[in-house]
mmCIF file of C-alpha atoms in Angstrom:
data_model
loop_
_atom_site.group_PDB
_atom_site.id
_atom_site.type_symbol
_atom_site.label_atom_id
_atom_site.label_comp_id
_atom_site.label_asym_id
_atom_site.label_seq_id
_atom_site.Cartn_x
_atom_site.Cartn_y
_atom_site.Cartn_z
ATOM 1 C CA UNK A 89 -6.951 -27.452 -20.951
ATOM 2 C CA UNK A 90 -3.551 -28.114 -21.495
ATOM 3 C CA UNK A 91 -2.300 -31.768 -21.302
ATOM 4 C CA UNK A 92 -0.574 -32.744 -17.434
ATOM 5 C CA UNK A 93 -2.449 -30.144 -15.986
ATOM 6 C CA UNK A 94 -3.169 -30.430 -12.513
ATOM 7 C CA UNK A 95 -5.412 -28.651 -10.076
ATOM 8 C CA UNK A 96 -3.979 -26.115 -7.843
ATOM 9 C CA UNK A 97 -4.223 -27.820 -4.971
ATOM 10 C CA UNK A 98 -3.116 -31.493 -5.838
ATOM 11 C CA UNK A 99 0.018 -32.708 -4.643
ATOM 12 C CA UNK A 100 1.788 -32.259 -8.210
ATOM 13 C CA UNK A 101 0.998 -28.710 -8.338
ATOM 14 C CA UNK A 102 2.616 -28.009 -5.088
ATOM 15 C CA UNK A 103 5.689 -28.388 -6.126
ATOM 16 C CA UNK A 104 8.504 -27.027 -3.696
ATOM 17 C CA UNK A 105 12.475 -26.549 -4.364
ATOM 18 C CA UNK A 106 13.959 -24.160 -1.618
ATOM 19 C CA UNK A 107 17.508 -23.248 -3.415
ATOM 20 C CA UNK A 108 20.758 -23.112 -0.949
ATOM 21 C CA UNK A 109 19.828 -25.764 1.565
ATOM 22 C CA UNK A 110 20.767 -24.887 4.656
ATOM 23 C CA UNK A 111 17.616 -22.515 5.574
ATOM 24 C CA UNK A 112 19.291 -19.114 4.800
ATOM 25 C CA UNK A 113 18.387 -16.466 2.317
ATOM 26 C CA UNK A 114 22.013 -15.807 1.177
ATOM 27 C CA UNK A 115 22.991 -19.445 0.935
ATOM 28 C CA UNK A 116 19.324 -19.229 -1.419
ATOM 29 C CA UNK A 117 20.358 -16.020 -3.076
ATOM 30 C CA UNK A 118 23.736 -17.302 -4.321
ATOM 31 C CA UNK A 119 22.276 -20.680 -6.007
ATOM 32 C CA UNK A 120 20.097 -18.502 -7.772
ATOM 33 C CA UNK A 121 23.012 -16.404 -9.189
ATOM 34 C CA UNK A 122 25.230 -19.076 -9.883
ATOM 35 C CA UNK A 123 22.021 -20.437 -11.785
ATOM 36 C CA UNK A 124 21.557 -17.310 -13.710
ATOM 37 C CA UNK A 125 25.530 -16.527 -14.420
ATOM 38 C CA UNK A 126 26.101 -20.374 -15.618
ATOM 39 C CA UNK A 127 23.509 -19.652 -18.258
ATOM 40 C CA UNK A 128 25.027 -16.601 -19.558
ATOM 41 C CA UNK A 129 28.450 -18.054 -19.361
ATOM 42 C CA UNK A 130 27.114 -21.095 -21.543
ATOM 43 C CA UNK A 131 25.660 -18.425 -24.007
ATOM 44 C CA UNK A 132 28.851 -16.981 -24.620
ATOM 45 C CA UNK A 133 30.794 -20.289 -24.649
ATOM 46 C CA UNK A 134 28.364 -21.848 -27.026
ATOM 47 C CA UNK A 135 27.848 -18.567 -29.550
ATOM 48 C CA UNK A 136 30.048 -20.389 -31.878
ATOM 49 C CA UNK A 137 29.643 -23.923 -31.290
ATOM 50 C CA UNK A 138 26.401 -26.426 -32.040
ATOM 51 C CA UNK A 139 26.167 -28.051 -28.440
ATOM 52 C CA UNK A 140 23.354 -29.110 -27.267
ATOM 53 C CA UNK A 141 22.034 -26.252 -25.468
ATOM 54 C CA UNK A 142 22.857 -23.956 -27.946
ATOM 55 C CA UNK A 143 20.176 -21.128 -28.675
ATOM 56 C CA UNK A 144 18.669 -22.257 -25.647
ATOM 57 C CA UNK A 145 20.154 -19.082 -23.481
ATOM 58 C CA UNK A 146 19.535 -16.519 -25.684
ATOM 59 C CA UNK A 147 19.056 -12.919 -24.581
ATOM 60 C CA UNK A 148 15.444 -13.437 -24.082
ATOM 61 C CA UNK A 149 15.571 -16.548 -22.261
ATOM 62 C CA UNK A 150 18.149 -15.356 -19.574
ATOM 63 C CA UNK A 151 15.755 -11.920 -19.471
ATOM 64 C CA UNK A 152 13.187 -13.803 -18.846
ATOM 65 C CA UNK A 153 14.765 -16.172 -16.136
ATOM 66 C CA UNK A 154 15.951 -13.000 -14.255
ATOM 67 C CA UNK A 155 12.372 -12.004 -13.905
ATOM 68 C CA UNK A 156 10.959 -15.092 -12.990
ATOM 69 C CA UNK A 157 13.488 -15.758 -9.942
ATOM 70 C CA UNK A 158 13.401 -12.042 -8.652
ATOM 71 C CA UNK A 159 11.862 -11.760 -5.698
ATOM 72 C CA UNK A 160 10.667 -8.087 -6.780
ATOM 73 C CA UNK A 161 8.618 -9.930 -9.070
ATOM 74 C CA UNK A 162 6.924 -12.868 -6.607
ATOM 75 C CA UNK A 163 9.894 -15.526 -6.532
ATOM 76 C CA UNK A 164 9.747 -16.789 -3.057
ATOM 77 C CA UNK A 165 13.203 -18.124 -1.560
ATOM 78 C CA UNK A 166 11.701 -20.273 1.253
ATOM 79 C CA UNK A 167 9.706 -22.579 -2.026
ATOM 80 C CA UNK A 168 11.703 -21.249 -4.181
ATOM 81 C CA UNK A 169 9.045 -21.073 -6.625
ATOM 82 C CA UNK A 170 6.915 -18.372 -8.362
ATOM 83 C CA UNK A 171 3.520 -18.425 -10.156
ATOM 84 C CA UNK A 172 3.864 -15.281 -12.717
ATOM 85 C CA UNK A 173 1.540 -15.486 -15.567
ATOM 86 C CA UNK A 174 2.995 -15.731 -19.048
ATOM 87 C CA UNK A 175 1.852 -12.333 -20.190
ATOM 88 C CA UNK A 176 3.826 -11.144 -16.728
ATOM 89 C CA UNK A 177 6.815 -12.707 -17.791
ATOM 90 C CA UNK A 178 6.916 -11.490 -20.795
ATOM 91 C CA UNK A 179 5.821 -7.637 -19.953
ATOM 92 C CA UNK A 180 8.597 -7.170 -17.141
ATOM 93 C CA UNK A 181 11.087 -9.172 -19.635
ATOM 94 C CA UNK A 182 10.251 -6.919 -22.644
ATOM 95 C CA UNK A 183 9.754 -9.663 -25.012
ATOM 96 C CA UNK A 184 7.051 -11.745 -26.158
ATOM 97 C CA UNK A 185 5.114 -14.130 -24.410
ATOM 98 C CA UNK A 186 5.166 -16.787 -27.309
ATOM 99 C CA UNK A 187 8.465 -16.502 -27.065
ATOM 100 C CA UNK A 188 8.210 -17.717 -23.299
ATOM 101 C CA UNK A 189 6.108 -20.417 -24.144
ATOM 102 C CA UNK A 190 8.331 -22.075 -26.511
ATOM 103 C CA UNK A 191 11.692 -21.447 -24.571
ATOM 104 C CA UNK A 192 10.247 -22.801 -21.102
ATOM 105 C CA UNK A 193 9.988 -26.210 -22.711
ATOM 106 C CA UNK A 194 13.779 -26.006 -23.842
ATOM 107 C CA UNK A 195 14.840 -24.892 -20.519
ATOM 108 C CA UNK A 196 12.947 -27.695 -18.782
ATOM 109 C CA UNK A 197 15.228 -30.199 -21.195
ATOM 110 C CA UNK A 198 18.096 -29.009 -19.461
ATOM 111 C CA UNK A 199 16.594 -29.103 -16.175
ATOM 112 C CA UNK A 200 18.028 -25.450 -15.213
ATOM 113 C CA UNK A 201 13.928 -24.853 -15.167
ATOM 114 C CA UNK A 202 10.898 -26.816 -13.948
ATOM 115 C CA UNK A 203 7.273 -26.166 -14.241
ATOM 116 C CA UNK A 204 3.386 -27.576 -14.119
ATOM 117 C CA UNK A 205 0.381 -26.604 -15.207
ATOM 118 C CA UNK A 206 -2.024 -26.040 -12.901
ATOM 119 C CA UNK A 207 -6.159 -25.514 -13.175
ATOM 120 C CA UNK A 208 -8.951 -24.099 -10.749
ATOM 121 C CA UNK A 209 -12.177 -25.288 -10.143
ATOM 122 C CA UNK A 210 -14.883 -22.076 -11.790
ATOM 123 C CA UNK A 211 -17.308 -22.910 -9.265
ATOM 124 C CA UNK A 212 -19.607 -22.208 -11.825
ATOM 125 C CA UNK A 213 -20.299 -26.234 -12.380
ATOM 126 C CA UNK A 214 -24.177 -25.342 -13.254
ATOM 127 C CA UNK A 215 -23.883 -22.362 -15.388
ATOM 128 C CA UNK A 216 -24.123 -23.795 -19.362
ATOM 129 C CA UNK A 217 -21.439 -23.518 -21.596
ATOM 130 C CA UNK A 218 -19.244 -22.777 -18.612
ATOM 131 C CA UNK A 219 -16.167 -25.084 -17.849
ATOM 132 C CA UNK A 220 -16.301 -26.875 -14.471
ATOM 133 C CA UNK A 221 -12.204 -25.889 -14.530
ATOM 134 C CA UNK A 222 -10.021 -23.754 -16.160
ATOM 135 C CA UNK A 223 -6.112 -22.985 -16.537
ATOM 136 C CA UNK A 224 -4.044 -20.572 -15.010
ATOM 137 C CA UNK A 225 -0.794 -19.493 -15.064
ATOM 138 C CA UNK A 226 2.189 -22.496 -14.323
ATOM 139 C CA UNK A 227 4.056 -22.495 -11.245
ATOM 140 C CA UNK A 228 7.958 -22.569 -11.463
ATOM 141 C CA UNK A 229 11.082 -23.531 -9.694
ATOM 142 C CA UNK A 230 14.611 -24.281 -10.305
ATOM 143 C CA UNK A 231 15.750 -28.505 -8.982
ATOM 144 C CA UNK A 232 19.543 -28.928 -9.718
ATOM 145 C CA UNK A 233 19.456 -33.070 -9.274
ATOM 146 C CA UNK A 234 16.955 -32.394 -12.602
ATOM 147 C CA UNK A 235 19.923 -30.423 -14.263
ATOM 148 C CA UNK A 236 22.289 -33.499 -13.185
ATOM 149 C CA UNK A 237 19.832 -35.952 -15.052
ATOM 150 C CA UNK A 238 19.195 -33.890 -17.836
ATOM 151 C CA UNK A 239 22.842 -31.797 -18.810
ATOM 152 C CA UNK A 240 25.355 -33.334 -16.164
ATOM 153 C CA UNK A 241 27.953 -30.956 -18.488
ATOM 154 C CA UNK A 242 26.343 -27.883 -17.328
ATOM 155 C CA UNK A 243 24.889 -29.075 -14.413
ATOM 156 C CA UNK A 244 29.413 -29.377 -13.839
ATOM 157 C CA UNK A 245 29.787 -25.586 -14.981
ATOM 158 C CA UNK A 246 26.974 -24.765 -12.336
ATOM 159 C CA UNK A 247 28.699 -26.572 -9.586
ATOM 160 C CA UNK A 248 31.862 -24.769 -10.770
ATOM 161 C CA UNK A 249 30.350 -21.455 -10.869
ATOM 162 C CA UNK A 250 28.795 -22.147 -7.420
ATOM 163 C CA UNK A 251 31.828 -23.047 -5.704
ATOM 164 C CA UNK A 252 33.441 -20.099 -7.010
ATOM 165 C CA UNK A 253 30.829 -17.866 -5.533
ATOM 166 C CA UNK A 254 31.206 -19.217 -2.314
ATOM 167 C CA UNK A 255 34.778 -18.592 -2.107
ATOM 168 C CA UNK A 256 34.226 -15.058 -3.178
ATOM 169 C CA UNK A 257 31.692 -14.611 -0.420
ATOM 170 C CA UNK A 258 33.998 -16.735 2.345
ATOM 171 C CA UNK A 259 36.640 -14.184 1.108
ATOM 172 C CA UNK A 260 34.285 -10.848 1.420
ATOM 173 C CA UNK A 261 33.412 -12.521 5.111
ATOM 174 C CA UNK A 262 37.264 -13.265 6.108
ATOM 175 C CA UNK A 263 37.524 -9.561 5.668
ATOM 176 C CA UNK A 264 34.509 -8.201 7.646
ATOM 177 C CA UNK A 265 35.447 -10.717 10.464
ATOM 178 C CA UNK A 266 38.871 -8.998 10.826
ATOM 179 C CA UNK A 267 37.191 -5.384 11.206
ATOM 180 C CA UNK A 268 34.717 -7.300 13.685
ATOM 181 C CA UNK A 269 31.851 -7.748 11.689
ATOM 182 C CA UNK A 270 30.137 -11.127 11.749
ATOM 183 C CA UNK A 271 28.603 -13.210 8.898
ATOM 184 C CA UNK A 272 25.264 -12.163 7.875
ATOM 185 C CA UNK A 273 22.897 -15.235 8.490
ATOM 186 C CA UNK A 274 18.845 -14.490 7.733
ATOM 187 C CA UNK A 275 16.912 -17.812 8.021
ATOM 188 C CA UNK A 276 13.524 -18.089 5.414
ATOM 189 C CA UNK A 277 10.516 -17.627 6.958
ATOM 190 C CA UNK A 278 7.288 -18.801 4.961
ATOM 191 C CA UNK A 279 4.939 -16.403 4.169
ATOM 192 C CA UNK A 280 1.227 -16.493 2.944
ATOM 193 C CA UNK A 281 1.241 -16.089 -0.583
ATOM 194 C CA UNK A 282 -2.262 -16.357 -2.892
ATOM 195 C CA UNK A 283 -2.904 -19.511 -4.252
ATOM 196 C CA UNK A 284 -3.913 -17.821 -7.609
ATOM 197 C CA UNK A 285 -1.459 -14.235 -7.961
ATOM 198 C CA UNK A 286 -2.424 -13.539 -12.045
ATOM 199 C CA UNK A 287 -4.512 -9.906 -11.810
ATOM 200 C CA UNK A 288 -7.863 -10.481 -12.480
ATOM 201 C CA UNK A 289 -7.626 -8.979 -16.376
ATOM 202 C CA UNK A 290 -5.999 -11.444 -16.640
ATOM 203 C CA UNK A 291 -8.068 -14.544 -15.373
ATOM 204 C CA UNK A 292 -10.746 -15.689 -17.252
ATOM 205 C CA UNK A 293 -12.997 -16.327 -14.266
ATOM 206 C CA UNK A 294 -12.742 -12.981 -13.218
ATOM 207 C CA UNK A 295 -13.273 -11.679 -16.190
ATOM 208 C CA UNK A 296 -16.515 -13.722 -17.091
ATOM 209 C CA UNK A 297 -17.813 -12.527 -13.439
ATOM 210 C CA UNK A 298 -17.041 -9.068 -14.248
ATOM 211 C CA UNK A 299 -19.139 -9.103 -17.705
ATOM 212 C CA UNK A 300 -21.673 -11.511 -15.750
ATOM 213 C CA UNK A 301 -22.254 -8.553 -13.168
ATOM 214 C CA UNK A 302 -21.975 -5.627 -16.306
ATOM 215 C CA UNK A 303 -24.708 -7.841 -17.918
ATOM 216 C CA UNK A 304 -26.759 -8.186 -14.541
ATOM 217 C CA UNK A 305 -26.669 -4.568 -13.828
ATOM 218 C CA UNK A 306 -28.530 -3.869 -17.172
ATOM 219 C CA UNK A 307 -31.512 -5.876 -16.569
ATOM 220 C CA UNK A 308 -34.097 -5.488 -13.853
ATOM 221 C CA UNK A 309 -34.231 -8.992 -11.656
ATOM 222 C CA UNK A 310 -36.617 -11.043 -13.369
ATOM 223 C CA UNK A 311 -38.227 -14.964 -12.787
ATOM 224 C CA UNK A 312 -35.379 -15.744 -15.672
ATOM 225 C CA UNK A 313 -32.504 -13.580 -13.983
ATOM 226 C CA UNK A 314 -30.619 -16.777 -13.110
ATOM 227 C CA UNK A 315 -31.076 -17.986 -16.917
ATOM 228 C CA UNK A 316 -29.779 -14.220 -18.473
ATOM 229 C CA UNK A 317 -26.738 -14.319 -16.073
ATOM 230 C CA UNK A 318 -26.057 -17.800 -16.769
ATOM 231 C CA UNK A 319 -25.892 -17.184 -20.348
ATOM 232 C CA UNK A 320 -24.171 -14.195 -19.770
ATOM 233 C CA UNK A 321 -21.048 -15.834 -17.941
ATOM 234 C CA UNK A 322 -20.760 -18.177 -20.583
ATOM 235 C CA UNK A 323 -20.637 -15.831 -22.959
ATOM 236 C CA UNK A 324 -17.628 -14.288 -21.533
ATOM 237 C CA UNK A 325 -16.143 -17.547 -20.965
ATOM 238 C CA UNK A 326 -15.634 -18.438 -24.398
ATOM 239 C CA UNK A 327 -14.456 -15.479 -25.313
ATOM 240 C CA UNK A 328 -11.907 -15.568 -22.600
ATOM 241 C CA UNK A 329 -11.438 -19.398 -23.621
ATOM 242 C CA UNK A 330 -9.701 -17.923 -26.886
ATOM 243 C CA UNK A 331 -6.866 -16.020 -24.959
ATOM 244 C CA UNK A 332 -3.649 -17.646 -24.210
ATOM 245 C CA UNK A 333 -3.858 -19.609 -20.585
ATOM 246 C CA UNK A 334 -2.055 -18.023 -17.987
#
C-alpha cells in the first residue's frame, strides 16, 4: 500500500471540486479549458527559460491532462473528478504510465492537479496470504485556491486566460441574442457513477477471483475445497501484488 492511502469510502477519498461554480456545464466546461490552454501557454512561454514549472507541461503531461478531464473518458463535471487507472491514462494518452506516475506529483506542486490514493476492503479477510485491503486506481480533480497557494504566477495566467474566455463566449452570445437566440444554460445533474471504474484485468481482486474460480473448476469439491481455493486466491494475489497499483 502506498503511503496516505485512504479507503474508498472515507471522507478524504471523496474528494469533490465541481469547476465553474455557478451549477452549469458550460460555465464547468470553460474552467476546464482555460485550465488546459494556461498549461500549454506556460509550455511555450517557459521552453526557453528555467522557471519553476518548467518541464512540468511537457507534451505528455498536457496529453495526459486532456484525457483525464474528458468527459469521453469518465471526467464528471458535476464532481469534477475522475477515477481512471494509471494504465488508462496512459493507453488513451499514448505514453507511458511511469511517465504518469512521476509527472502527477509535479503537477500536484503546482496545484493545477490534485489527487488521493484510495484502497478497498478484499473481503477476503480469512483467506491466508491474502491482504485484508488493497489499492486501486487514485481519484482526481482540478482546485484552483490549491493553484493560488502553490503557483499564484500561474494561478494569475489562469485567471487571465479565464477571463479572456469568457469575453469570447459573452461576445459569441451578444451575437446569437441579436438573431434571437438565447444563452445556452444546462445545469449538472449528478449521476451514479461506480465506486471502483478500473476493468477488472485490471484489478487485482478480480483477477485473484477469476484464477480462484479457474483453480476451483479443476478440482472436484472436496472436505479441503475451502483450503485449495484459499490457497489458490492467494496465489494470484501476490502475483497481482507485483503489478503497478491502479
Amino acid at each position: 500500500m502506498w503511503r496516505n492511502t485512504y479507503d474508498i469510502d472515507s471522507p478524504q477519498a471523496l474528494i469533490q471540486a465541481q469547476p465553474g461554480g455557478d451549477g452549469t456545464l458550460e460555465s464547468a466546461r470553460l474552467t476546464i479549458k482555460a485550465l488546459l490552454v494556461t498549461m500549454e501557454e506556460a509550455r511555450v512561454a517557459t521552453a526557453g527559460t528555467f522557471r519553476y514549472f518548467l518541464g512540468i507541461f511537457s507534451p505528455a503531461a498536457i496529453a495526459m491532462m486532456k484525457v483525464l478531464f474528458d468527459p469521453r473518458h469518465g471526467f464528471d463535471y458535476f464532481t469534477g473528478t475522475n477515477d481512471l487507472a494509471n494504465s488508462q491514462i496512459a493507453a488513451l494518452s499514448g505514453y507511458d504510465s511511469r511517465q504518469w506516475q512521476r509527472l502527477k506529483k509535479k503537477l500536484a506542486a503546482v496545484g493545477v492537479l490534485t489527487y488521493v490514493h484510495r484502497s478497498i476492503k478484499t473481503g477476503l479477510e480469512k483467506a491466508p496470504g491474502v491482504d485484508r485491503e488493497i489499492q486501486i486506481s487514485d481519484i482526481y480533480c482540478f482546485i484552483p485556491d490549491r493553484m493560488k497557494c502553490k503557483a499564484p504566477e500561474l494561478y494569475a495566467a489562469f485567471e487571465q486566460t479565464l477571463a479572456r474566455l469568457k469575453r469570447e463566449r459573452y461576445a459569441r452570445e451578444s451575437r446569437d441574442a441579436k438573431e434571437g437566440k438565447p444563452p445556452k444554460r444546462t445545469l449538472l445533474v449528478k449521476r451514479d457513477k461506480p465506486k471502483c471504474r478500473i476493468p477488472a484485468a485490471l484489478n487485482p481482486v478480480g483477477w485473484a477471483r477469476c484464477i480462484a474460480a479457474l483453480a476451483a473448476a479443476k478440482v472436484k469439491p472436496s472436505p479441503d475445497y475451502a483450503a485449495r481455493e484459499a490457497e489458490a486466491i492467494a496465489f494470484a494475489t501476490r502475483l497481482a501484488r507485483n503489478a503497478p497499483p491502479g
